[in-house]
XYZ file of C-alpha atoms in Angstrom:
647
model
C 8.542 29.770 56.215
C 8.133 26.201 55.810
C 4.772 25.669 57.652
C 2.849 22.719 56.495
C 0.022 22.923 53.816
C -3.333 23.552 55.349
C -5.791 20.834 54.226
C -7.686 23.112 52.369
C -4.798 24.595 50.277
C -3.466 20.732 49.921
C -6.596 19.995 47.941
C -5.486 22.583 45.270
C -2.158 21.652 44.868
C -1.069 19.126 42.070
C -1.238 15.530 43.244
C 2.526 14.916 42.666
C 3.513 17.914 44.871
C 1.026 16.542 47.346
C 2.470 12.918 47.151
C 6.162 14.071 47.522
C 5.150 16.267 50.405
C 4.270 13.288 52.506
C 8.159 12.480 52.769
C 9.013 15.707 54.175
C 9.249 13.915 57.529
C 9.972 16.860 60.681
C 13.449 15.867 61.274
C 14.245 15.943 57.368
C 17.483 18.196 56.865
C 16.853 22.058 55.316
C 19.176 23.923 53.733
C 18.586 22.744 49.987
C 16.583 23.884 47.515
C 14.960 20.093 47.272
C 14.171 20.028 51.058
C 13.021 23.598 51.462
C 10.592 22.507 48.447
C 9.324 19.182 50.288
C 8.790 21.239 53.264
C 6.575 23.602 51.770
C 4.160 20.792 50.656
C 4.221 18.639 53.738
C 0.449 18.447 54.464
C -0.818 19.587 57.893
C -2.650 16.178 58.728
C -1.590 12.749 58.112
C -1.256 11.448 54.345
C -4.655 9.355 54.225
C -6.517 12.429 55.355
C -4.868 14.531 53.192
C -5.282 12.414 49.890
C -8.712 11.649 50.826
C -9.641 15.187 51.151
C -7.496 15.723 47.582
C -9.876 13.090 45.945
C -12.740 14.643 47.207
C -11.989 18.097 45.675
C -9.503 17.531 43.212
C -8.403 20.312 41.074
C -9.829 20.603 37.355
C -6.164 20.075 35.946
C -6.160 16.566 37.523
C -9.451 15.361 35.878
C -7.972 13.781 33.060
C -5.790 11.632 35.097
C -8.720 10.542 37.529
C -10.448 9.815 34.379
C -7.414 7.568 33.083
C -7.599 5.683 36.717
C -11.319 5.117 36.562
C -11.219 4.035 32.891
C -8.562 1.639 33.320
C -9.672 0.733 36.932
C -6.316 1.554 38.480
C -5.353 1.055 42.070
C -4.019 3.594 44.795
C -0.188 2.565 44.025
C -0.752 3.002 40.406
C -2.153 6.486 40.848
C 0.695 7.271 43.037
C 3.275 5.970 40.267
C 1.755 7.467 37.040
C 1.310 11.011 38.971
C 4.715 10.994 39.730
C 6.277 9.560 36.620
C 4.170 11.713 34.557
C 5.033 14.723 36.545
C 8.713 14.552 36.208
C 8.734 14.600 32.314
C 7.349 18.266 32.385
C 8.145 19.833 35.989
C 11.867 20.394 36.567
C 11.501 21.234 39.979
C 9.660 17.561 40.615
C 12.256 15.962 38.571
C 15.142 17.317 41.077
C 13.009 16.406 43.875
C 12.869 12.773 42.832
C 16.673 12.664 42.163
C 17.375 13.980 45.417
C 15.291 11.389 47.233
C 16.657 8.549 45.586
C 20.266 9.584 45.752
C 22.615 7.775 45.235
C 20.674 6.099 42.670
C 20.967 7.599 39.283
C 18.389 9.355 37.364
C 15.314 11.575 37.911
C 12.353 9.426 36.819
C 10.778 7.667 40.049
C 11.444 4.476 41.160
C 9.293 1.582 42.715
C 11.141 2.013 45.457
C 10.234 5.440 45.617
C 6.463 5.088 45.106
C 6.669 2.159 47.941
C 7.703 4.589 50.472
C 4.764 6.863 49.433
C 2.731 3.965 49.585
C 3.741 3.110 53.048
C 2.809 6.332 54.194
C -0.593 5.641 52.832
C -1.020 2.431 54.330
C -1.052 0.680 50.735
C -0.242 -2.750 51.004
C 2.023 -4.827 48.438
C 2.422 -1.757 46.281
C 5.303 -3.123 44.328
C 2.928 -6.224 43.393
C 0.322 -3.896 41.996
C 2.684 -2.077 39.724
C 4.123 -5.354 38.600
C 1.048 -6.926 37.969
C -1.733 -4.000 37.679
C -3.759 -2.434 34.512
C -1.202 0.562 34.335
C 1.425 -1.861 33.221
C -0.436 -4.026 31.125
C -1.981 -1.061 29.126
C 1.468 0.439 28.975
C 0.733 3.714 30.260
C 3.344 2.646 33.044
C 6.812 1.627 31.521
C 10.148 0.334 32.737
C 12.990 -1.308 31.496
C 14.848 -4.461 32.427
C 17.749 -3.172 33.657
C 18.996 -6.130 35.513
C 18.445 -4.018 38.736
C 16.072 -5.112 41.741
C 12.823 -4.181 40.782
C 12.521 -1.549 43.589
C 15.294 0.475 42.093
C 13.756 0.231 38.747
C 12.861 3.427 37.239
C 9.219 4.130 35.950
C 8.026 6.159 32.835
C 4.960 7.405 31.034
C 5.073 8.176 27.721
C 5.484 11.622 26.534
C 2.159 11.575 24.498
C 0.104 10.380 27.483
C 1.745 12.757 29.648
C 0.757 15.606 27.246
C -2.984 14.419 27.347
C -3.092 14.093 31.104
C -2.161 17.943 30.769
C -5.102 18.346 28.048
C -2.221 18.808 25.526
C -1.930 15.660 23.938
C -3.687 15.417 20.246
C -0.599 13.946 18.519
C 1.949 11.229 18.947
C 5.095 11.683 16.747
C 5.214 9.520 14.021
C 1.826 8.610 13.662
C -0.398 10.623 11.238
C -3.672 12.046 12.364
C -4.458 13.833 8.910
C -7.560 13.411 7.796
C -8.235 11.580 4.353
C -10.270 12.914 1.580
C -13.514 11.227 2.094
C -14.596 12.277 -1.392
C -12.468 9.207 -2.071
C -15.888 7.064 -1.174
C -18.872 6.883 -3.018
C -22.128 7.289 -1.402
C -22.859 3.617 -1.148
C -19.531 3.220 0.501
C -20.062 5.966 2.953
C -23.701 4.061 3.808
C -21.768 1.303 4.695
C -19.339 2.635 6.594
C -22.451 4.068 8.756
C -23.511 0.335 8.843
C -20.029 -1.165 10.057
C -20.016 1.976 12.758
C -23.160 0.765 14.214
C -22.357 -2.530 14.387
C -18.948 -1.955 16.159
C -20.777 -0.065 18.689
C -23.343 -2.409 19.643
C -20.483 -4.885 20.476
C -19.917 -5.942 23.966
C -16.240 -6.123 23.502
C -13.945 -3.720 21.756
C -14.247 -5.032 18.157
C -11.881 -5.213 14.802
C -12.783 -4.037 11.501
C -10.430 -5.228 8.542
C -10.932 -2.869 5.717
C -9.780 -4.065 2.302
C -9.203 -1.961 -0.778
C -7.125 -1.802 -3.855
C -5.735 1.181 -3.169
C -4.238 2.116 0.403
C -6.036 5.372 0.038
C -9.353 4.214 -0.214
C -8.746 1.710 2.670
C -7.504 4.684 4.931
C -10.784 7.061 3.788
C -13.191 4.102 4.380
C -11.271 3.582 8.323
C -11.923 7.496 8.717
C -15.485 7.255 7.801
C -15.943 4.481 10.299
C -13.914 6.320 13.073
C -16.101 9.620 12.283
C -19.191 7.919 12.589
C -18.270 6.639 16.016
C -17.240 10.366 16.865
C -13.834 9.595 16.966
C -10.508 10.808 14.972
C -8.449 8.243 13.188
C -4.549 7.905 13.622
C -2.939 5.908 11.463
C -0.304 3.475 12.477
C 2.387 2.163 9.939
C 4.941 -0.222 11.554
C 5.398 -0.967 15.105
C 2.358 -0.069 17.334
C 3.814 2.132 19.958
C 3.295 0.943 23.902
C 0.731 2.942 25.603
C -1.009 3.781 22.469
C -4.495 2.355 23.150
C -4.888 4.452 26.525
C -3.271 7.256 24.711
C -6.171 7.090 21.867
C -9.081 6.776 24.795
C -7.792 9.708 26.236
C -7.899 11.930 23.153
C -10.852 10.470 21.488
C -8.969 8.812 18.809
C -9.576 5.527 17.093
C -6.153 3.269 15.998
C -5.873 2.710 12.426
C -3.173 -0.136 11.723
C -2.069 0.238 8.360
C -0.998 -3.188 7.180
C 0.447 -4.510 3.846
C 0.416 -8.403 4.140
C 1.731 -10.787 1.508
C -0.479 -13.667 0.285
C -0.750 -16.319 2.973
C 0.590 -14.125 5.815
C -0.873 -14.177 9.054
C -0.652 -11.062 11.367
C -1.481 -11.251 15.021
C -2.822 -7.406 15.832
C -1.739 -6.025 19.081
C -4.138 -5.982 22.069
C -4.257 -2.151 22.680
C -5.318 -2.362 26.182
C -6.981 0.615 27.160
C -8.341 1.597 24.145
C -11.878 1.353 24.688
C -13.366 1.135 21.535
C -12.779 -0.366 18.003
C -9.694 -0.833 16.138
C -9.366 -0.661 12.244
C -7.221 -2.273 9.854
C -6.617 -0.743 6.492
C -4.793 -3.121 4.077
C -4.990 -4.638 0.701
C -6.660 -8.162 -0.366
C -4.052 -10.578 1.074
C -3.401 -11.990 4.493
C -5.286 -12.850 7.361
C -5.672 -10.973 11.011
C -6.624 -12.058 14.267
C -6.894 -9.989 17.502
C -8.049 -11.154 20.938
C -7.547 -14.903 19.575
C -10.372 -14.490 16.751
C -10.659 -13.093 13.512
C -11.847 -9.937 12.740
C -14.729 -8.599 10.944
C -14.048 -7.918 7.165
C -15.324 -4.973 5.052
C -14.063 -5.037 1.573
C -14.626 -1.883 -0.808
C -16.014 -2.833 -4.066
C -14.928 -1.417 -7.578
C -17.229 1.460 -8.136
C -19.344 0.809 -10.983
C -20.050 2.828 -14.274
C -22.498 5.292 -12.526
C -20.621 5.348 -9.665
C -17.597 6.495 -11.718
C -19.195 9.018 -13.488
C -20.275 10.877 -10.161
C -16.848 10.514 -9.170
C -15.729 12.134 -12.323
C -18.210 14.887 -11.946
C -16.162 16.240 -8.810
C -12.992 17.014 -11.009
C -14.846 17.786 -14.555
C -17.309 20.086 -15.254
C -18.604 18.698 -18.377
C -21.246 15.805 -17.259
C -21.333 14.024 -20.522
C -17.631 13.492 -20.671
C -17.776 12.546 -16.881
C -20.382 9.714 -17.691
C -18.339 8.470 -20.756
C -15.230 8.562 -18.647
C -17.191 6.301 -16.011
C -18.141 3.897 -18.588
C -15.111 3.702 -20.543
C -12.617 3.722 -17.694
C -12.782 0.807 -14.780
C -10.589 2.280 -12.113
C -10.972 3.280 -8.545
C -11.949 6.617 -7.135
C -7.864 7.324 -6.028
C -7.080 6.701 -9.672
C -9.890 8.844 -10.953
C -8.725 11.740 -8.392
C -4.739 10.936 -9.796
C -5.829 11.457 -13.387
C -8.018 14.220 -12.871
C -5.502 16.366 -11.047
C -2.852 15.449 -13.998
C -5.297 16.328 -16.475
C -6.055 19.757 -15.112
C -2.329 20.334 -14.747
C -1.835 19.774 -18.250
C -4.927 22.150 -18.987
C -3.340 24.802 -17.043
C 0.144 24.478 -18.983
C -1.770 25.130 -22.206
C -3.439 28.030 -20.596
C -7.142 26.323 -20.812
C -9.436 26.919 -17.889
C -11.628 23.950 -18.590
C -10.212 20.246 -18.512
C -11.366 18.618 -22.043
C -11.180 15.010 -23.037
C -8.144 15.511 -24.692
C -6.519 15.986 -21.378
C -7.831 13.244 -19.655
C -7.059 10.698 -22.114
C -3.473 12.211 -22.307
C -3.195 11.838 -18.400
C -4.445 8.362 -18.685
C -1.907 7.596 -21.615
C 0.869 9.034 -20.088
C 0.495 6.520 -16.892
C 0.255 9.486 -14.242
C -1.603 7.963 -12.017
C -0.751 4.142 -11.508
C 1.543 3.453 -8.618
C 3.109 0.201 -9.884
C 6.592 1.432 -8.548
C 9.761 -0.508 -9.503
C 7.524 -3.546 -9.959
C 6.811 -2.541 -13.841
C 7.850 -0.438 -16.202
C 5.656 1.619 -18.786
C 6.111 1.028 -22.111
C 5.049 5.118 -23.488
C 4.778 4.328 -27.443
C 1.413 4.486 -29.185
C 1.138 1.728 -31.694
C -1.098 2.901 -34.426
C -2.844 0.393 -37.144
C 0.033 0.556 -40.037
C 2.878 -0.116 -37.726
C 1.361 -3.628 -36.647
C 1.596 -6.044 -39.691
C -0.167 -9.647 -39.085
C -2.068 -12.153 -41.237
C -5.373 -11.088 -41.870
C -6.932 -13.941 -39.623
C -4.660 -12.893 -36.876
C -5.712 -9.241 -37.263
C -9.340 -10.152 -36.572
C -8.247 -12.083 -33.851
C -6.594 -9.096 -32.205
C -9.858 -6.768 -32.994
C -12.129 -9.460 -31.081
C -9.595 -9.249 -28.049
C -10.159 -5.606 -28.332
C -13.703 -5.938 -28.131
C -13.725 -8.162 -25.267
C -11.615 -6.080 -23.319
C -14.256 -3.117 -24.314
C -16.980 -4.945 -22.845
C -15.753 -7.045 -20.176
C -17.457 -5.187 -17.482
C -21.119 -5.885 -18.823
C -20.175 -8.960 -20.901
C -22.308 -11.441 -18.781
C -25.435 -8.892 -18.130
C -27.955 -10.670 -20.483
C -26.728 -13.867 -19.982
C -27.831 -16.821 -17.653
C -26.605 -17.534 -14.011
C -24.119 -20.428 -15.250
C -22.379 -17.481 -16.839
C -22.655 -15.054 -14.299
C -21.202 -17.326 -11.623
C -17.708 -16.705 -10.618
C -17.282 -14.213 -13.647
C -14.605 -11.932 -13.037
C -14.247 -8.757 -15.683
C -10.626 -9.635 -16.305
C -9.024 -10.129 -19.757
C -6.102 -12.964 -20.032
C -4.606 -13.648 -23.460
C -1.132 -15.445 -24.313
C 0.698 -14.342 -27.534
C 2.408 -17.280 -29.005
C 5.036 -17.169 -31.678
C 8.755 -17.028 -32.996
C 10.839 -14.003 -31.648
C 10.130 -10.816 -33.530
C 6.879 -11.934 -34.879
C 4.944 -8.671 -33.570
C 3.903 -10.157 -29.941
C 4.785 -7.270 -28.052
C 4.097 -4.906 -30.375
C 0.474 -6.106 -30.655
C 0.112 -5.464 -26.968
C 1.165 -1.897 -27.542
C -1.454 -1.806 -30.249
C -4.343 -3.224 -27.976
C -3.050 -1.016 -25.264
C -3.064 2.179 -27.525
C -6.623 0.987 -29.003
C -8.198 0.939 -25.591
C -6.538 4.114 -24.340
C -5.114 2.701 -21.513
C -1.114 2.646 -20.345
C 0.719 -0.394 -21.037
C 3.145 -1.765 -18.450
C 6.077 -4.452 -18.920
C 6.826 -6.656 -16.075
C 10.285 -7.835 -15.777
C 10.397 -11.313 -13.943
C 13.809 -10.196 -11.964
C 11.891 -7.260 -10.599
C 9.095 -9.360 -8.755
C 11.058 -12.115 -8.118
C 12.834 -12.249 -4.583
C 15.236 -14.888 -2.871
C 13.280 -14.675 0.418
C 10.219 -16.746 0.881
C 7.040 -14.825 0.417
C 8.459 -11.888 -0.714
C 7.789 -12.863 -4.562
C 3.962 -13.402 -3.808
C 4.021 -10.170 -1.942
C 5.439 -8.332 -4.831
C 3.043 -9.922 -7.581
C -0.088 -9.226 -4.956
C 0.883 -5.755 -4.864
C 1.137 -5.691 -8.713
C -1.988 -7.073 -9.726
C -3.992 -5.093 -6.737
C -2.627 -1.685 -7.858
C -3.231 -2.867 -11.777
C -6.829 -3.770 -11.074
C -7.279 -0.290 -9.401
C -5.622 1.637 -12.084
C -6.971 0.077 -15.026
C -3.642 -0.550 -16.984
C -2.754 -3.189 -19.250
C 0.084 -5.462 -17.823
C 2.511 -7.254 -20.519
C 4.444 -10.136 -19.132
C 6.891 -10.622 -21.702
C 8.497 -14.063 -21.857
C 5.830 -14.857 -19.420
C 6.777 -18.565 -19.145
C 9.635 -17.343 -16.640
C 7.061 -17.016 -14.341
C 4.155 -19.032 -15.391
C 6.210 -21.997 -16.344
C 4.970 -25.806 -15.553
C 4.954 -27.016 -12.232
C 7.531 -29.550 -11.377
C 8.327 -32.823 -8.962
C 9.111 -32.101 -5.524
C 12.830 -33.187 -5.473
C 14.142 -30.375 -3.056
C 12.940 -27.538 -1.050
C 13.456 -24.915 -3.586
C 11.260 -26.730 -5.750
C 8.337 -26.586 -3.671
C 8.650 -22.937 -3.114
C 8.942 -22.461 -6.789
C 5.594 -24.463 -7.291
C 3.988 -22.396 -4.524
C 4.683 -19.093 -6.366
C 3.187 -20.808 -9.442
C 0.226 -22.190 -7.812
C -0.342 -18.413 -6.445
C 0.046 -16.794 -9.996
C -2.375 -19.706 -11.249
C -5.182 -18.528 -8.657
C -4.466 -14.759 -8.845
C -4.605 -14.625 -12.490
C -7.676 -16.337 -12.466
C -9.125 -13.678 -10.228
C -7.582 -10.723 -11.779
C -10.039 -8.166 -12.815
C -7.897 -6.264 -14.898
C -6.204 -6.866 -18.621
C -2.873 -9.278 -18.552
C -1.040 -9.782 -21.975
C 1.260 -12.841 -21.697
C 3.962 -13.342 -24.578
C 6.469 -16.677 -25.156
C 8.074 -18.607 -27.737
C 6.155 -21.708 -27.361
C 2.716 -22.610 -25.265
C 4.267 -25.982 -24.383
C 6.283 -24.226 -21.647
C 3.095 -23.633 -19.898
C 1.418 -25.740 -17.133
C -2.174 -26.993 -18.754
C -3.965 -25.757 -15.658
C -3.060 -22.254 -16.526
C -3.883 -22.388 -20.213
C -7.265 -23.248 -19.140
C -7.561 -20.224 -17.287
C -6.649 -17.807 -20.206
C -9.401 -16.160 -22.302
C -7.535 -16.127 -25.580
C -4.364 -17.849 -26.904
C -3.248 -16.179 -30.081
C -0.578 -17.649 -32.160
C 1.828 -15.391 -34.219
C 3.424 -17.210 -37.023
C 6.182 -16.236 -39.092
C 5.433 -13.716 -41.911
C 4.501 -14.918 -45.121
C 5.700 -12.885 -48.546
C 2.906 -10.577 -48.279
C 3.599 -9.800 -44.677
C 7.011 -9.112 -45.120
C 6.846 -6.857 -48.222
C 4.262 -4.805 -45.722
C 7.034 -4.984 -43.134
C 9.817 -3.613 -45.506
C 7.462 -0.627 -46.784
C 6.305 0.221 -43.275
C 10.140 0.156 -42.184
C 11.715 1.983 -44.995
C 9.414 4.673 -45.228
C 9.931 7.190 -48.131
C 13.332 7.620 -47.482
C 14.872 5.061 -49.309
C 15.712 4.216 -53.191
C 14.618 0.585 -53.580
C 12.950 -0.424 -56.400
C 9.500 -2.093 -56.438
C 11.427 -5.226 -57.374
C 13.857 -5.261 -55.099
C 11.454 -4.487 -52.087
C 9.203 -7.726 -53.615
C 12.765 -9.580 -54.005
C 13.568 -8.889 -50.270
C 9.672 -10.138 -49.237
C 10.038 -13.252 -51.303
C 13.692 -14.608 -50.529
C 14.439 -13.001 -47.268
C 12.472 -15.155 -44.545
C 13.073 -12.537 -41.500
C 10.465 -11.951 -38.946
C 9.568 -7.967 -38.242
C 12.079 -7.561 -35.392
C 14.983 -8.767 -37.885
C 13.532 -6.582 -40.506
C 13.767 -3.613 -38.048
C 17.278 -4.237 -36.946
C 18.187 -4.484 -40.860
C 16.600 -1.075 -41.302
C 18.188 0.773 -38.562
C 21.621 -0.874 -39.857
C 20.883 0.551 -43.664
C 20.238 3.938 -42.279
C 23.449 4.469 -40.675
C 25.469 4.162 -43.814
C 23.041 6.083 -45.792
C 22.881 8.822 -43.223
C 26.727 8.879 -42.743
C 26.995 9.777 -46.991
C 23.996 12.006 -46.887
C 21.842 9.998 -49.216
C 18.586 7.519 -49.327
C 19.008 4.144 -48.182
C 19.950 1.707 -51.294
C 19.639 -1.744 -51.799
C 23.474 -2.468 -50.712
C 22.650 -0.720 -47.514
C 19.645 -3.013 -46.799
C 21.455 -6.081 -47.809
C 24.450 -5.446 -45.476
C 21.545 -5.343 -42.556
C 19.843 -8.502 -43.961
C 23.387 -10.319 -44.034
C 24.207 -9.029 -40.331
C 20.878 -10.518 -39.061
C 21.126 -13.758 -40.543
C 24.792 -13.925 -39.140
C 23.307 -13.448 -35.677
C 20.872 -16.211 -36.216
C 23.874 -18.516 -37.272
C 22.226 -18.806 -40.791
C 23.610 -18.244 -44.245
C 22.195 -15.516 -46.439
C 19.999 -16.744 -48.679
C 21.308 -17.714 -52.481
C 18.737 -15.086 -54.350
C 20.254 -12.512 -52.031
C 24.064 -13.744 -52.416
C 24.070 -13.031 -55.957
C 22.053 -9.682 -55.584
C 24.532 -8.437 -53.019
C 27.431 -8.349 -55.331
C 25.573 -6.825 -58.019
C 23.670 -4.143 -55.729
C 24.638 -0.595 -56.563
């Protein structure tokens, strides 16, 4: 019943069955299921000959294991350990037998001592040292925990994804993404560049590393997938901690690890070795941070912003109107992922209207609604559309604002016909500072500019990007600028001096960190390729080095009588009972800015609505008086007399 296995039969059994059978000595007590199981697997010849025969004619199911052994150049002791440690994860009886052999030690995973006992049967010397220092441990195919026990009592484990890969079933590692990104996010030029990078990596003597930088994470992932596909592998995306043993598993399943990293400015990341990978490692990241692997800097690849023609082709994938796609390609400076998001939102709007074709109105609406920008909590969208009549500024300032709008429209082709000195270091960004007293229309002007450009406006709150932790503020700003560049939005830094203020003398550590943040902002603003509008009450609060980096500084003066008259008329509308003389009196005597005029009008409207009548002069004077009290000033004498006589 318990006859030893013939040599020919021994070559057809699983390796772990054969190895455990070596411990079935003739005098081993029988009667238990575990002992009987061992006796049935005891080879009919000495263990060395039995293993030699098995290795010469292994079953087909063992080929993945033997391939891994050859790839990692494992020793015989490591082969024994990996075979046993992987078997107990899925073979319940093998797990019981191992626990029975190791009693009274707890657990059903093989210990170093059990592997050593089998190694002695095979005349393998220094088996424990081979396990402790060999390639199986370095590649983390074989793992053990430091429990404080002697090494011989330490349990050995193979990660379950590797176990399944050894059985031909391991195409997935829990927590990692193997979903192929949409390669349609890449332009033809980027796809060709991916082919070139793949050839360069394949020709490197050692496993190379490529850092792929892009403004949008989806584009960086797609570029990495294109490189992996060109090398005949599928990408597996790793976010967070890289699991132990990933390199060997990736080799087994023909996958290419892609480490998804989001580094802060100045942050340095040492990439994992990934022993056993046997091929390149890719990194998908943004524009900041540095990386090293194997002690050297990896090769870089930065995806450029698509040009107008390439953007037009990207739009054509989503729009049936070639002319519209071409116009959008030339008017909207954004990346492929942003184009896809806008097109998806526009198509949804068309379906809501029961229309089969996406029209320009749907696309423009999707852009203005800010459907695509992923600025998260770093910025707040300003949804209002500001038309020409709502903006009341002096004629000269209006001309400057129109010039700023034109600069924004032409920013991408501005230097095409200029000389090399103008083209050198040119960035297609526009940076403007709007300076003036509170309430003079600076924020309104930013909204008007975004409305005329057909772009969404996002207000940046200093509190949302600032952090008490060192480096976090720069990281938040880096994400903000990169996403804004990719999405083609207008950034509004209200009260910008809180972020861009003058650098101070270093008297304590906080001053040094604050200056470092200001330095980063100055450098990043200069390289910013989007549109940024800053507002402040005084230009004197800014560092001189920063004002030199601005493309325009627009002064917003307090409104004069003509502007104040237009402000009152624009705010009061047609629902008032004020005479022309009364409006002229307000414009001449009441030296309030537009913000205060708005507040006074809203207060006047409350009284009129409650009494179901038109706004009267007395209502307006009540609102004006409240604004003067807020300012800590007396109501002008010309209005004090009027307030007593107003109906």
